[in-house]
PDB file of C-alpha atoms in Angstrom:
ATOM      1  CA  MET O 977      62.734 122.535  79.800  1.00  0.00           C
ATOM      2  CA  GLU O 978      63.199 120.935  76.216  1.00  0.00           C
ATOM      3  CA  MET O 979      62.473 117.529  76.212  1.00  0.00           C
ATOM      4  CA  GLU O 980      63.237 114.875  73.215  1.00  0.00           C
ATOM      5  CA  ASN O 981      61.740 111.501  72.475  1.00  0.00           C
ATOM      6  CA  THR O 982      63.762 109.107  74.561  1.00  0.00           C
ATOM      7  CA  PRO O 983      64.037 105.299  74.878  1.00  0.00           C
ATOM      8  CA  GLU O 984      61.778 103.255  76.961  1.00  0.00           C
ATOM      9  CA  ASP O 985      64.350 102.797  79.706  1.00  0.00           C
ATOM     10  CA  GLU O 986      63.975 106.498  80.637  1.00  0.00           C
ATOM     11  CA  ARG O 987      60.592 105.889  81.915  1.00  0.00           C
ATOM     12  CA  LYS O 988      61.456 104.370  85.107  1.00  0.00           C
ATOM     13  CA  VAL O 989      61.903 105.867  88.445  1.00  0.00           C
ATOM     14  CA  THR O 990      64.676 104.104  90.462  1.00  0.00           C
ATOM     15  CA  SER O 991      65.618 104.028  94.230  1.00  0.00           C
ATOM     16  CA  ASP O 992      68.858 102.978  95.572  1.00  0.00           C
ATOM     17  CA  ARG O 993      69.539 101.745  99.104  1.00  0.00           C
ATOM     18  CA  ASN O 994      72.482 100.419 101.094  1.00  0.00           C
ATOM     19  CA  GLU O 995      71.434  98.447 104.074  1.00  0.00           C
ATOM     20  CA  LYS O 996      74.650  96.817 104.568  1.00  0.00           C
ATOM     21  CA  PRO O 997      78.115  97.715 102.895  1.00  0.00           C
ATOM     22  CA  GLU O 998      77.929  94.714 100.769  1.00  0.00           C
ATOM     23  CA  LYS O 999      74.246  94.659  99.793  1.00  0.00           C
ATOM     24  CA  LYS O1000      72.974  96.997  97.502  1.00  0.00           C
ATOM     25  CA  GLU O1001      69.528  97.089  96.649  1.00  0.00           C
ATOM     26  CA  ILE O1002      67.850  99.037  93.360  1.00  0.00           C
ATOM     27  CA  TYR O1003      63.870  98.928  92.949  1.00  0.00           C
ATOM     28  CA  THR O1004      62.517  99.976  89.695  1.00  0.00           C
ATOM     29  CA  TYR O1005      59.007 100.954  88.945  1.00  0.00           C
ATOM     30  CA  GLU O1006      58.215 101.342  84.903  1.00  0.00           C
ATOM     31  CA  ALA O1007      55.621 103.844  84.264  1.00  0.00           C
ATOM     32  CA  PRO O1008      53.899 104.049  80.959  1.00  0.00           C
ATOM     33  CA  TRP O1009      55.247 107.273  79.925  1.00  0.00           C
ATOM     34  CA  LEU O1010      58.132 109.488  80.300  1.00  0.00           C
ATOM     35  CA  VAL O1011      58.625 110.482  83.894  1.00  0.00           C
ATOM     36  CA  TYR O1012      59.332 114.148  84.940  1.00  0.00           C
ATOM     37  CA  GLY O1013      57.762 115.431  88.116  1.00  0.00           C
ATOM     38  CA  MET O1014      58.670 113.291  91.166  1.00  0.00           C
ATOM     39  CA  ASN O1015      58.400 113.614  95.073  1.00  0.00           C
ATOM     40  CA  TRP O1016      58.611 111.413  97.966  1.00  0.00           C
ATOM     41  CA  SER O1017      55.891 111.522 100.526  1.00  0.00           C
ATOM     42  CA  VAL O1018      56.930 112.766 104.107  1.00  0.00           C
ATOM     43  CA  ARG O1019      54.336 111.232 106.157  1.00  0.00           C
ATOM     44  CA  GLU O1020      55.692 108.272 108.802  1.00  0.00           C
ATOM     45  CA  ASP O1021      52.938 106.314 108.001  1.00  0.00           C
ATOM     46  CA  LYS O1022      53.691 106.462 104.234  1.00  0.00           C
ATOM     47  CA  LYS O1023      57.482 106.467 104.028  1.00  0.00           C
ATOM     48  CA  LEU O1024      57.890 104.454 100.756  1.00  0.00           C
ATOM     49  CA  ARG O1025      55.367 106.330  98.792  1.00  0.00           C
ATOM     50  CA  LEU O1026      56.154 108.486  95.504  1.00  0.00           C
ATOM     51  CA  ALA O1027      54.122 110.821  93.402  1.00  0.00           C
ATOM     52  CA  ILE O1028      55.198 110.718  89.642  1.00  0.00           C
ATOM     53  CA  GLY O1029      54.095 112.926  86.829  1.00  0.00           C
ATOM     54  CA  SER O1030      53.912 111.945  83.144  1.00  0.00           C
ATOM     55  CA  PHE O1031      55.741 114.231  80.524  1.00  0.00           C
ATOM     56  CA  ILE O1032      53.368 114.115  77.473  1.00  0.00           C
ATOM     57  CA  GLU O1033      53.432 116.649  75.005  1.00  0.00           C
ATOM     58  CA  GLU O1034      49.809 117.546  74.868  1.00  0.00           C
ATOM     59  CA  TYR O1035      47.157 118.738  77.218  1.00  0.00           C
ATOM     60  CA  ASN O1036      45.994 115.313  78.864  1.00  0.00           C
ATOM     61  CA  ASN O1037      48.900 114.275  81.310  1.00  0.00           C
ATOM     62  CA  LYS O1038      48.807 112.037  84.411  1.00  0.00           C
ATOM     63  CA  VAL O1039      50.012 111.728  87.853  1.00  0.00           C
ATOM     64  CA  GLU O1040      50.417 108.439  89.583  1.00  0.00           C
ATOM     65  CA  ILE O1041      51.005 107.419  93.248  1.00  0.00           C
ATOM     66  CA  VAL O1042      53.036 104.329  93.676  1.00  0.00           C
ATOM     67  CA  GLU O1043      54.210 102.691  97.111  1.00  0.00           C
ATOM     68  CA  LEU O1044      56.997  99.985  97.389  1.00  0.00           C
ATOM     69  CA  ASP O1045      55.548  96.631  98.683  1.00  0.00           C
ATOM     70  CA  GLU O1046      58.495  95.489 100.832  1.00  0.00           C
ATOM     71  CA  ASP O1047      57.438  92.117 101.162  1.00  0.00           C
ATOM     72  CA  THR O1048      57.259  91.641  97.096  1.00  0.00           C
ATOM     73  CA  GLY O1049      60.000  94.248  96.664  1.00  0.00           C
ATOM     74  CA  LYS O1050      57.854  95.784  93.825  1.00  0.00           C
ATOM     75  CA  PHE O1051      56.185  99.340  93.661  1.00  0.00           C
ATOM     76  CA  GLU O1052      52.578  99.291  93.390  1.00  0.00           C
ATOM     77  CA  ARG O1053      50.421 101.848  92.000  1.00  0.00           C
ATOM     78  CA  THR O1054      47.898 102.775  94.616  1.00  0.00           C
ATOM     79  CA  GLY O1055      46.107 105.914  92.775  1.00  0.00           C
ATOM     80  CA  ALA O1056      46.273 108.203  89.704  1.00  0.00           C
ATOM     81  CA  PHE O1057      44.739 111.325  88.242  1.00  0.00           C
ATOM     82  CA  ASP O1058      44.370 113.328  85.160  1.00  0.00           C
ATOM     83  CA  HIS O1059      46.433 116.491  85.228  1.00  0.00           C
ATOM     84  CA  PRO O1060      46.310 119.199  82.398  1.00  0.00           C
ATOM     85  CA  TYR O1061      49.811 119.547  80.655  1.00  0.00           C
ATOM     86  CA  PRO O1062      52.804 117.886  82.504  1.00  0.00           C
ATOM     87  CA  THR O1063      53.509 118.662  86.132  1.00  0.00           C
ATOM     88  CA  THR O1064      56.437 121.075  86.274  1.00  0.00           C
ATOM     89  CA  LYS O1065      56.911 120.089  89.982  1.00  0.00           C
ATOM     90  CA  ILE O1066      54.992 117.815  92.489  1.00  0.00           C
ATOM     91  CA  VAL O1067      55.290 118.053  96.222  1.00  0.00           C
ATOM     92  CA  TRP O1068      53.591 116.329  99.254  1.00  0.00           C
ATOM     93  CA  MET O1069      52.457 118.385 102.045  1.00  0.00           C
ATOM     94  CA  PRO O1070      55.262 118.525 104.585  1.00  0.00           C
ATOM     95  CA  ASP O1071      53.332 116.901 107.556  1.00  0.00           C
ATOM     96  CA  ARG O1072      55.529 114.317 108.945  1.00  0.00           C
ATOM     97  CA  PRO O1073      53.218 113.029 111.876  1.00  0.00           C
ATOM     98  CA  GLY O1074      50.351 112.684 109.287  1.00  0.00           C
ATOM     99  CA  SER O1075      48.103 115.021 111.561  1.00  0.00           C
ATOM    100  CA  ARG O1076      46.610 117.074 108.657  1.00  0.00           C
ATOM    101  CA  PRO O1077      44.713 115.949 105.524  1.00  0.00           C
ATOM    102  CA  ASP O1078      46.658 113.978 102.913  1.00  0.00           C
ATOM    103  CA  LEU O1079      47.612 116.530 100.314  1.00  0.00           C
ATOM    104  CA  LEU O1080      49.590 116.917  97.392  1.00  0.00           C
ATOM    105  CA  ALA O1081      50.314 119.994  95.176  1.00  0.00           C
ATOM    106  CA  THR O1082      51.117 120.227  91.395  1.00  0.00           C
ATOM    107  CA  THR O1083      52.235 123.038  89.373  1.00  0.00           C
ATOM    108  CA  GLY O1084      51.746 123.290  85.186  1.00  0.00           C
ATOM    109  CA  ASP O1085      49.265 126.062  84.216  1.00  0.00           C
ATOM    110  CA  TYR O1086      48.005 126.611  87.788  1.00  0.00           C
ATOM    111  CA  LEU O1087      48.848 125.588  91.163  1.00  0.00           C
ATOM    112  CA  ARG O1088      46.589 122.643  92.193  1.00  0.00           C
ATOM    113  CA  ILE O1089      46.030 120.855  95.379  1.00  0.00           C
ATOM    114  CA  TRP O1090      44.816 117.339  95.701  1.00  0.00           C
ATOM    115  CA  GLN O1091      43.686 115.229  98.496  1.00  0.00           C
ATOM    116  CA  ILE O1092      44.317 111.666  98.720  1.00  0.00           C
ATOM    117  CA  GLN O1093      41.124 109.997 100.736  1.00  0.00           C
ATOM    118  CA  GLU O1094      41.511 107.154 103.128  1.00  0.00           C
ATOM    119  CA  ASP O1095      39.303 105.129 100.452  1.00  0.00           C
ATOM    120  CA  GLY O1096      42.299 105.757  97.873  1.00  0.00           C
ATOM    121  CA  GLU O1097      40.320 108.162  95.635  1.00  0.00           C
ATOM    122  CA  ILE O1098      42.002 111.586  94.599  1.00  0.00           C
ATOM    123  CA  LYS O1099      40.150 114.762  94.495  1.00  0.00           C
ATOM    124  CA  MET O1100      41.065 118.191  93.692  1.00  0.00           C
ATOM    125  CA  GLU O1101      40.849 120.256  96.810  1.00  0.00           C
ATOM    126  CA  GLY O1102      41.845 123.888  95.124  1.00  0.00           C
ATOM    127  CA  LEU O1103      43.071 125.509  92.071  1.00  0.00           C
ATOM    128  CA  LEU O1104      44.770 128.588  93.151  1.00  0.00           C
ATOM    129  CA  ASN O1105      44.836 131.420  90.251  1.00  0.00           C
ATOM    130  CA  ASN O1106      45.563 135.112  91.035  1.00  0.00           C
ATOM    131  CA  ASN O1107      44.638 136.380  87.579  1.00  0.00           C
ATOM    132  CA  LYS O1108      41.099 135.674  87.511  1.00  0.00           C
ATOM    133  CA  ASN O1109      40.310 138.505  85.008  1.00  0.00           C
ATOM    134  CA  SER O1110      42.021 136.743  82.061  1.00  0.00           C
ATOM    135  CA  GLU O1111      41.351 133.707  80.156  1.00  0.00           C
ATOM    136  CA  PHE O1112      45.184 133.373  79.629  1.00  0.00           C
ATOM    137  CA  CYS O1113      47.801 132.420  82.289  1.00  0.00           C
ATOM    138  CA  ALA O1114      51.491 132.331  82.511  1.00  0.00           C
ATOM    139  CA  PRO O1115      52.711 128.826  83.252  1.00  0.00           C
ATOM    140  CA  LEU O1116      54.335 128.051  86.577  1.00  0.00           C
ATOM    141  CA  THR O1117      57.615 126.661  86.567  1.00  0.00           C
ATOM    142  CA  SER O1118      58.219 125.273  89.953  1.00  0.00           C
ATOM    143  CA  PHE O1119      57.147 125.977  93.434  1.00  0.00           C
ATOM    144  CA  ASP O1120      58.072 125.055  97.177  1.00  0.00           C
ATOM    145  CA  TRP O1121      55.845 124.141  99.981  1.00  0.00           C
ATOM    146  CA  ASN O1122      56.948 125.943 103.242  1.00  0.00           C
ATOM    147  CA  ALA O1123      57.960 123.107 105.655  1.00  0.00           C
ATOM    148  CA  THR O1124      58.307 125.400 108.664  1.00  0.00           C
ATOM    149  CA  ASP O1125      54.808 126.859 107.883  1.00  0.00           C
ATOM    150  CA  PRO O1126      52.682 124.362 106.000  1.00  0.00           C
ATOM    151  CA  SER O1127      49.929 126.982 105.161  1.00  0.00           C
ATOM    152  CA  ILE O1128      52.517 128.690 102.791  1.00  0.00           C
ATOM    153  CA  ILE O1129      53.333 127.695  99.229  1.00  0.00           C
ATOM    154  CA  GLY O1130      55.720 129.825  96.698  1.00  0.00           C
ATOM    155  CA  THR O1131      55.368 129.512  93.021  1.00  0.00           C
ATOM    156  CA  SER O1132      57.559 130.880  90.204  1.00  0.00           C
ATOM    157  CA  SER O1133      56.395 132.003  86.806  1.00  0.00           C
ATOM    158  CA  ILE O1134      57.364 132.729  83.389  1.00  0.00           C
ATOM    159  CA  ASP O1135      56.101 136.153  83.739  1.00  0.00           C
ATOM    160  CA  THR O1136      59.054 137.122  86.058  1.00  0.00           C
ATOM    161  CA  THR O1137      57.041 136.920  89.221  1.00  0.00           C
ATOM    162  CA  CYS O1138      56.981 134.759  92.234  1.00  0.00           C
ATOM    163  CA  THR O1139      53.650 134.382  94.261  1.00  0.00           C
ATOM    164  CA  ILE O1140      53.288 133.363  97.822  1.00  0.00           C
ATOM    165  CA  TRP O1141      50.080 131.606  98.710  1.00  0.00           C
ATOM    166  CA  ASN O1142      47.964 131.026 101.754  1.00  0.00           C
ATOM    167  CA  VAL O1143      46.970 127.341 101.008  1.00  0.00           C
ATOM    168  CA  GLU O1144      44.336 127.292 103.665  1.00  0.00           C
ATOM    169  CA  THR O1145      42.319 130.251 102.101  1.00  0.00           C
ATOM    170  CA  SER O1146      43.347 129.541  98.548  1.00  0.00           C
ATOM    171  CA  GLN O1147      44.228 133.058  98.195  1.00  0.00           C
ATOM    172  CA  ALA O1148      47.455 134.806  97.355  1.00  0.00           C
ATOM    173  CA  LYS O1149      49.557 136.753 100.240  1.00  0.00           C
ATOM    174  CA  THR O1150      51.656 138.598  97.745  1.00  0.00           C
ATOM    175  CA  GLN O1151      52.960 138.635  94.299  1.00  0.00           C
ATOM    176  CA  LEU O1152      56.248 140.392  93.277  1.00  0.00           C
ATOM    177  CA  ILE O1153      58.311 140.872  90.321  1.00  0.00           C
ATOM    178  CA  ALA O1154      61.005 138.851  91.228  1.00  0.00           C
ATOM    179  CA  HIS O1155      63.578 138.945  88.133  1.00  0.00           C
ATOM    180  CA  ASP O1156      64.112 140.836  85.027  1.00  0.00           C
ATOM    181  CA  LYS O1157      63.124 137.597  82.930  1.00  0.00           C
ATOM    182  CA  GLU O1158      61.463 134.330  83.465  1.00  0.00           C
ATOM    183  CA  VAL O1159      61.498 132.693  87.058  1.00  0.00           C
ATOM    184  CA  TYR O1160      62.549 128.875  86.943  1.00  0.00           C
ATOM    185  CA  ASP O1161      62.574 127.946  90.357  1.00  0.00           C
ATOM    186  CA  ILE O1162      61.986 128.890  93.886  1.00  0.00           C
ATOM    187  CA  ALA O1163      62.926 127.401  97.288  1.00  0.00           C
ATOM    188  CA  PHE O1164      62.325 128.335 100.890  1.00  0.00           C
ATOM    189  CA  ALA O1165      65.107 128.378 103.331  1.00  0.00           C
ATOM    190  CA  PRO O1166      64.397 126.402 106.874  1.00  0.00           C
ATOM    191  CA  SER O1167      62.264 129.226 107.901  1.00  0.00           C
ATOM    192  CA  ALA O1168      58.960 130.492 107.388  1.00  0.00           C
ATOM    193  CA  ASP O1169      59.902 134.011 105.716  1.00  0.00           C
ATOM    194  CA  VAL O1170      63.008 133.810 103.543  1.00  0.00           C
ATOM    195  CA  PHE O1171      62.873 132.263 100.096  1.00  0.00           C
ATOM    196  CA  ALA O1172      65.456 132.346  97.037  1.00  0.00           C
ATOM    197  CA  SER O1173      64.532 132.171  93.300  1.00  0.00           C
ATOM    198  CA  ALA O1174      66.616 131.550  90.155  1.00  0.00           C
ATOM    199  CA  GLY O1175      65.776 132.710  86.490  1.00  0.00           C
ATOM    200  CA  ALA O1176      66.403 133.274  82.790  1.00  0.00           C
ATOM    201  CA  ASP O1177      68.269 136.557  83.767  1.00  0.00           C
ATOM    202  CA  GLY O1178      71.081 134.226  85.338  1.00  0.00           C
ATOM    203  CA  SER O1179      70.526 135.456  88.853  1.00  0.00           C
ATOM    204  CA  VAL O1180      69.785 133.961  92.293  1.00  0.00           C
ATOM    205  CA  ARG O1181      67.928 136.312  94.273  1.00  0.00           C
ATOM    206  CA  MET O1182      66.826 136.110  98.201  1.00  0.00           C
ATOM    207  CA  PHE O1183      63.867 137.699  99.657  1.00  0.00           C
ATOM    208  CA  ASP O1184      62.234 138.198 102.975  1.00  0.00           C
ATOM    209  CA  LEU O1185      58.471 138.086 103.353  1.00  0.00           C
ATOM    210  CA  ARG O1186      58.976 140.458 106.305  1.00  0.00           C
ATOM    211  CA  SER O1187      60.434 143.104 103.939  1.00  0.00           C
ATOM    212  CA  LEU O1188      59.733 142.521 100.445  1.00  0.00           C
ATOM    213  CA  GLU O1189      60.837 146.126  99.129  1.00  0.00           C
ATOM    214  CA  HIS O1190      64.458 144.852  98.938  1.00  0.00           C
ATOM    215  CA  SER O1191      66.110 141.681  97.976  1.00  0.00           C
ATOM    216  CA  THR O1192      69.579 140.399  97.748  1.00  0.00           C
ATOM    217  CA  ILE O1193      71.319 139.141  94.602  1.00  0.00           C
ATOM    218  CA  ILE O1194      73.106 136.367  95.806  1.00  0.00           C
ATOM    219  CA  TYR O1195      74.824 135.183  92.558  1.00  0.00           C
ATOM    220  CA  GLU O1196      74.961 136.135  88.717  1.00  0.00           C
ATOM    221  CA  SER O1197      75.995 133.588  86.396  1.00  0.00           C
ATOM    222  CA  PRO O1198      79.084 134.124  83.627  1.00  0.00           C
ATOM    223  CA  ASN O1199      77.519 136.012  80.774  1.00  0.00           C
ATOM    224  CA  LEU O1200      74.088 135.882  82.781  1.00  0.00           C
ATOM    225  CA  VAL O1201      73.716 132.138  81.459  1.00  0.00           C
ATOM    226  CA  PRO O1202      69.830 131.200  82.656  1.00  0.00           C
ATOM    227  CA  LEU O1203      69.776 129.273  85.962  1.00  0.00           C
ATOM    228  CA  LEU O1204      67.399 126.546  85.903  1.00  0.00           C
ATOM    229  CA  ARG O1205      66.807 125.233  89.430  1.00  0.00           C
ATOM    230  CA  LEU O1206      68.060 125.895  92.786  1.00  0.00           C
ATOM    231  CA  SER O1207      68.088 123.811  96.170  1.00  0.00           C
ATOM    232  CA  TRP O1208      68.705 124.988  99.763  1.00  0.00           C
ATOM    233  CA  ASN O1209      70.612 122.888 102.303  1.00  0.00           C
ATOM    234  CA  LYS O1210      68.131 122.432 105.007  1.00  0.00           C
ATOM    235  CA  GLN O1211      70.747 121.178 107.447  1.00  0.00           C
ATOM    236  CA  ASP O1212      73.065 124.049 106.825  1.00  0.00           C
ATOM    237  CA  PRO O1213      71.031 127.074 105.448  1.00  0.00           C
ATOM    238  CA  ASN O1214      74.209 129.148 104.591  1.00  0.00           C
ATOM    239  CA  TYR O1215      74.357 127.013 101.607  1.00  0.00           C
ATOM    240  CA  ILE O1216      72.382 127.241  98.021  1.00  0.00           C
ATOM    241  CA  ALA O1217      73.059 124.849  94.954  1.00  0.00           C
ATOM    242  CA  THR O1218      72.189 125.867  91.388  1.00  0.00           C
ATOM    243  CA  PHE O1219      73.140 125.088  87.951  1.00  0.00           C
ATOM    244  CA  LEU O1220      73.376 126.804  84.474  1.00  0.00           C
ATOM    245  CA  MET O1221      71.536 125.953  81.423  1.00  0.00           C
ATOM    246  CA  ASP O1222      73.185 123.619  79.231  1.00  0.00           C
ATOM    247  CA  ARG O1223      76.151 123.467  81.434  1.00  0.00           C
ATOM    248  CA  ASN O1224      77.619 120.365  83.422  1.00  0.00           C
ATOM    249  CA  HIS O1225      78.561 121.848  86.621  1.00  0.00           C
ATOM    250  CA  VAL O1226      76.560 122.670  89.902  1.00  0.00           C
ATOM    251  CA  VAL O1227      77.311 126.068  91.684  1.00  0.00           C
ATOM    252  CA  ILE O1228      77.512 125.895  95.489  1.00  0.00           C
ATOM    253  CA  LEU O1229      76.858 129.395  97.102  1.00  0.00           C
ATOM    254  CA  ASP O1230      77.305 130.448 100.216  1.00  0.00           C
ATOM    255  CA  ILE O1231      74.961 133.390 101.430  1.00  0.00           C
ATOM    256  CA  ARG O1232      77.687 134.446 103.751  1.00  0.00           C
ATOM    257  CA  SER O1233      79.818 135.456 100.923  1.00  0.00           C
ATOM    258  CA  PRO O1234      77.876 136.248  97.934  1.00  0.00           C
ATOM    259  CA  ALA O1235      78.792 136.690  94.295  1.00  0.00           C
ATOM    260  CA  GLU O1236      81.508 134.151  94.034  1.00  0.00           C
ATOM    261  CA  PRO O1237      80.770 130.408  94.085  1.00  0.00           C
ATOM    262  CA  VAL O1238      82.450 128.366  96.931  1.00  0.00           C
ATOM    263  CA  ALA O1239      82.517 125.423  94.798  1.00  0.00           C
ATOM    264  CA  GLU O1240      81.895 124.168  91.390  1.00  0.00           C
ATOM    265  CA  LEU O1241      81.233 120.389  91.211  1.00  0.00           C
ATOM    266  CA  LYS O1242      82.646 119.452  87.883  1.00  0.00           C
ATOM    267  CA  GLY O1243      81.694 115.609  87.296  1.00  0.00           C
ATOM    268  CA  HIS O1244      79.210 115.411  84.477  1.00  0.00           C
ATOM    269  CA  HIS O1245      80.027 115.112  80.819  1.00  0.00           C
ATOM    270  CA  GLN O1246      76.533 116.550  79.558  1.00  0.00           C
ATOM    271  CA  PRO O1247      74.082 119.339  80.919  1.00  0.00           C
ATOM    272  CA  ILE O1248      72.545 118.735  84.280  1.00  0.00           C
ATOM    273  CA  ASN O1249      68.936 118.479  85.041  1.00  0.00           C
ATOM    274  CA  SER O1250      68.509 117.964  88.652  1.00  0.00           C
ATOM    275  CA  ILE O1251      70.173 118.523  92.047  1.00  0.00           C
ATOM    276  CA  ALA O1252      68.963 117.532  95.499  1.00  0.00           C
ATOM    277  CA  TRP O1253      70.839 117.824  99.012  1.00  0.00           C
ATOM    278  CA  VAL O1254      71.060 114.611 101.218  1.00  0.00           C
ATOM    279  CA  ALA O1255      68.205 115.221 103.557  1.00  0.00           C
ATOM    280  CA  HIS O1256      70.091 114.081 106.710  1.00  0.00           C
ATOM    281  CA  SER O1257      73.577 115.762 106.056  1.00  0.00           C
ATOM    282  CA  SER O1258      74.607 119.305 105.635  1.00  0.00           C
ATOM    283  CA  CYS O1259      77.558 118.395 103.363  1.00  0.00           C
ATOM    284  CA  HIS O1260      76.175 115.922 100.637  1.00  0.00           C
ATOM    285  CA  ILE O1261      74.448 116.810  97.407  1.00  0.00           C
ATOM    286  CA  CYS O1262      73.435 114.679  94.603  1.00  0.00           C
ATOM    287  CA  SER O1263      73.233 115.620  90.670  1.00  0.00           C
ATOM    288  CA  GLY O1264      71.736 113.773  87.890  1.00  0.00           C
ATOM    289  CA  GLY O1265      71.921 114.766  83.896  1.00  0.00           C
ATOM    290  CA  ASP O1266      71.903 113.787  80.594  1.00  0.00           C
ATOM    291  CA  ASP O1267      75.148 111.617  80.805  1.00  0.00           C
ATOM    292  CA  CYS O1268      72.943 109.271  82.638  1.00  0.00           C
ATOM    293  CA  GLN O1269      74.795 109.614  85.759  1.00  0.00           C
ATOM    294  CA  ALA O1270      73.735 110.501  89.155  1.00  0.00           C
ATOM    295  CA  LEU O1271      76.740 111.852  91.236  1.00  0.00           C
ATOM    296  CA  ILE O1272      77.088 112.306  95.169  1.00  0.00           C
ATOM    297  CA  TRP O1273      79.369 114.899  96.227  1.00  0.00           C
ATOM    298  CA  ASP O1274      80.931 115.287  99.794  1.00  0.00           C
ATOM    299  CA  LEU O1275      81.571 119.058 100.549  1.00  0.00           C
ATOM    300  CA  SER O1276      83.017 118.609 103.804  1.00  0.00           C
ATOM    301  CA  PRO O1277      86.498 119.341 102.637  1.00  0.00           C
ATOM    302  CA  LEU O1278      85.460 123.206 101.872  1.00  0.00           C
ATOM    303  CA  PRO O1279      87.004 125.598 101.346  1.00  0.00           C
ATOM    304  CA  LYS O1280      89.580 122.945  99.275  1.00  0.00           C
ATOM    305  CA  GLN O1281      88.433 122.168  95.840  1.00  0.00           C
ATOM    306  CA  ILE O1282      85.968 119.470  95.245  1.00  0.00           C
ATOM    307  CA  VAL O1283      87.497 117.463  92.871  1.00  0.00           C
ATOM    308  CA  ASP O1284      85.443 114.243  92.280  1.00  0.00           C
ATOM    309  CA  PRO O1285      82.222 112.642  93.733  1.00  0.00           C
ATOM    310  CA  ILE O1286      82.352 109.962  96.121  1.00  0.00           C
ATOM    311  CA  LEU O1287      79.656 107.957  94.455  1.00  0.00           C
ATOM    312  CA  ALA O1288      78.288 107.517  91.223  1.00  0.00           C
ATOM    313  CA  TYR O1289      75.113 105.513  89.728  1.00  0.00           C
ATOM    314  CA  ASN O1290      74.911 104.854  86.017  1.00  0.00           C
ATOM    315  CA  ALA O1291      71.646 104.900  84.743  1.00  0.00           C
ATOM    316  CA  GLU O1292      70.163 103.256  81.447  1.00  0.00           C
ATOM    317  CA  ALA O1293      69.127 106.615  80.008  1.00  0.00           C
ATOM    318  CA  GLU O1294      69.025 110.511  80.758  1.00  0.00           C
ATOM    319  CA  ILE O1295      68.091 111.486  84.304  1.00  0.00           C
ATOM    320  CA  ASN O1296      65.489 114.092  84.343  1.00  0.00           C
ATOM    321  CA  THR O1297      64.987 114.394  88.121  1.00  0.00           C
ATOM    322  CA  LEU O1298      66.030 113.062  91.410  1.00  0.00           C
ATOM    323  CA  GLU O1299      64.804 113.571  94.921  1.00  0.00           C
ATOM    324  CA  TRP O1300      66.413 112.344  98.313  1.00  0.00           C
ATOM    325  CA  SER O1301      63.913 111.018 100.954  1.00  0.00           C
ATOM    326  CA  ALA O1302      63.468 112.819 104.073  1.00  0.00           C
ATOM    327  CA  LEU O1303      62.275 109.804 105.867  1.00  0.00           C
ATOM    328  CA  GLN O1304      64.581 107.315 104.642  1.00  0.00           C
ATOM    329  CA  PRO O1305      67.994 108.881 104.383  1.00  0.00           C
ATOM    330  CA  GLU O1306      69.568 105.884 102.935  1.00  0.00           C
ATOM    331  CA  TRP O1307      67.319 106.167  99.964  1.00  0.00           C
TER     332      TRP O1307
END
């Protein structure tokens, strides 16, 4: 994704919570650099923890771990580590009980696994590389950590492939040519075997790890405009959301009736950068874009046309990414 120099205000991560109808709380953490990668922790004992990644146009980048101190109402940095190139995505291990090691994964040039130790130190547990015969690598555009089977991570790459990894062995389970051009995103369904991808060829495709000989094209954009991101509704797995490059609307797909979108959410005035389904709801989704707006949409009227969002948050600068907390549904 092309990024430009932005005002200092864009270097902020903001959380919005409504505890009472008349009380609105916003907590802000200002990073020393432009923030791009970001993800909420899913551990019960770390509910208010975020990992954020820098976007610096050089080799040396950073990832910070920040936690909200509810007594002071401020985010505090609890850890940091150097990262080669900006992170294209950051995801915490889907381990809600906290019974496994405290792991974090990032993508950029490679897929890396990091462990946050009890003393707060962060060390790299593994660098997963399926092309050891070459000194060159095809950058990874995104990845997803399978919540049903946390031993599985799927990555997408500009070399047209998706790779499914076994995190425990640090080995690739399978690699497949998923699209005709670069693959920009990958997301697992709420299952261990099914995933979808979106890419520069303008298509959303669905795969089943039990039968990789075939894939299903769920959607092709008008004029095959590249699709930048997709997000699978974890409460109602019939729905997938995506958006087109340099376009200002969100496309909602129903995998039961592929090809034609069931809705197009048109509320932004400039291109969209990020989408996220509300973790606890099957019919709410949030979108953020270059128009400095985060819009929350209610899809419950479907199949009727969705005209306007139900809520809007105006940021001080462009919104690069947004994430909805799985543990704190009001965030």
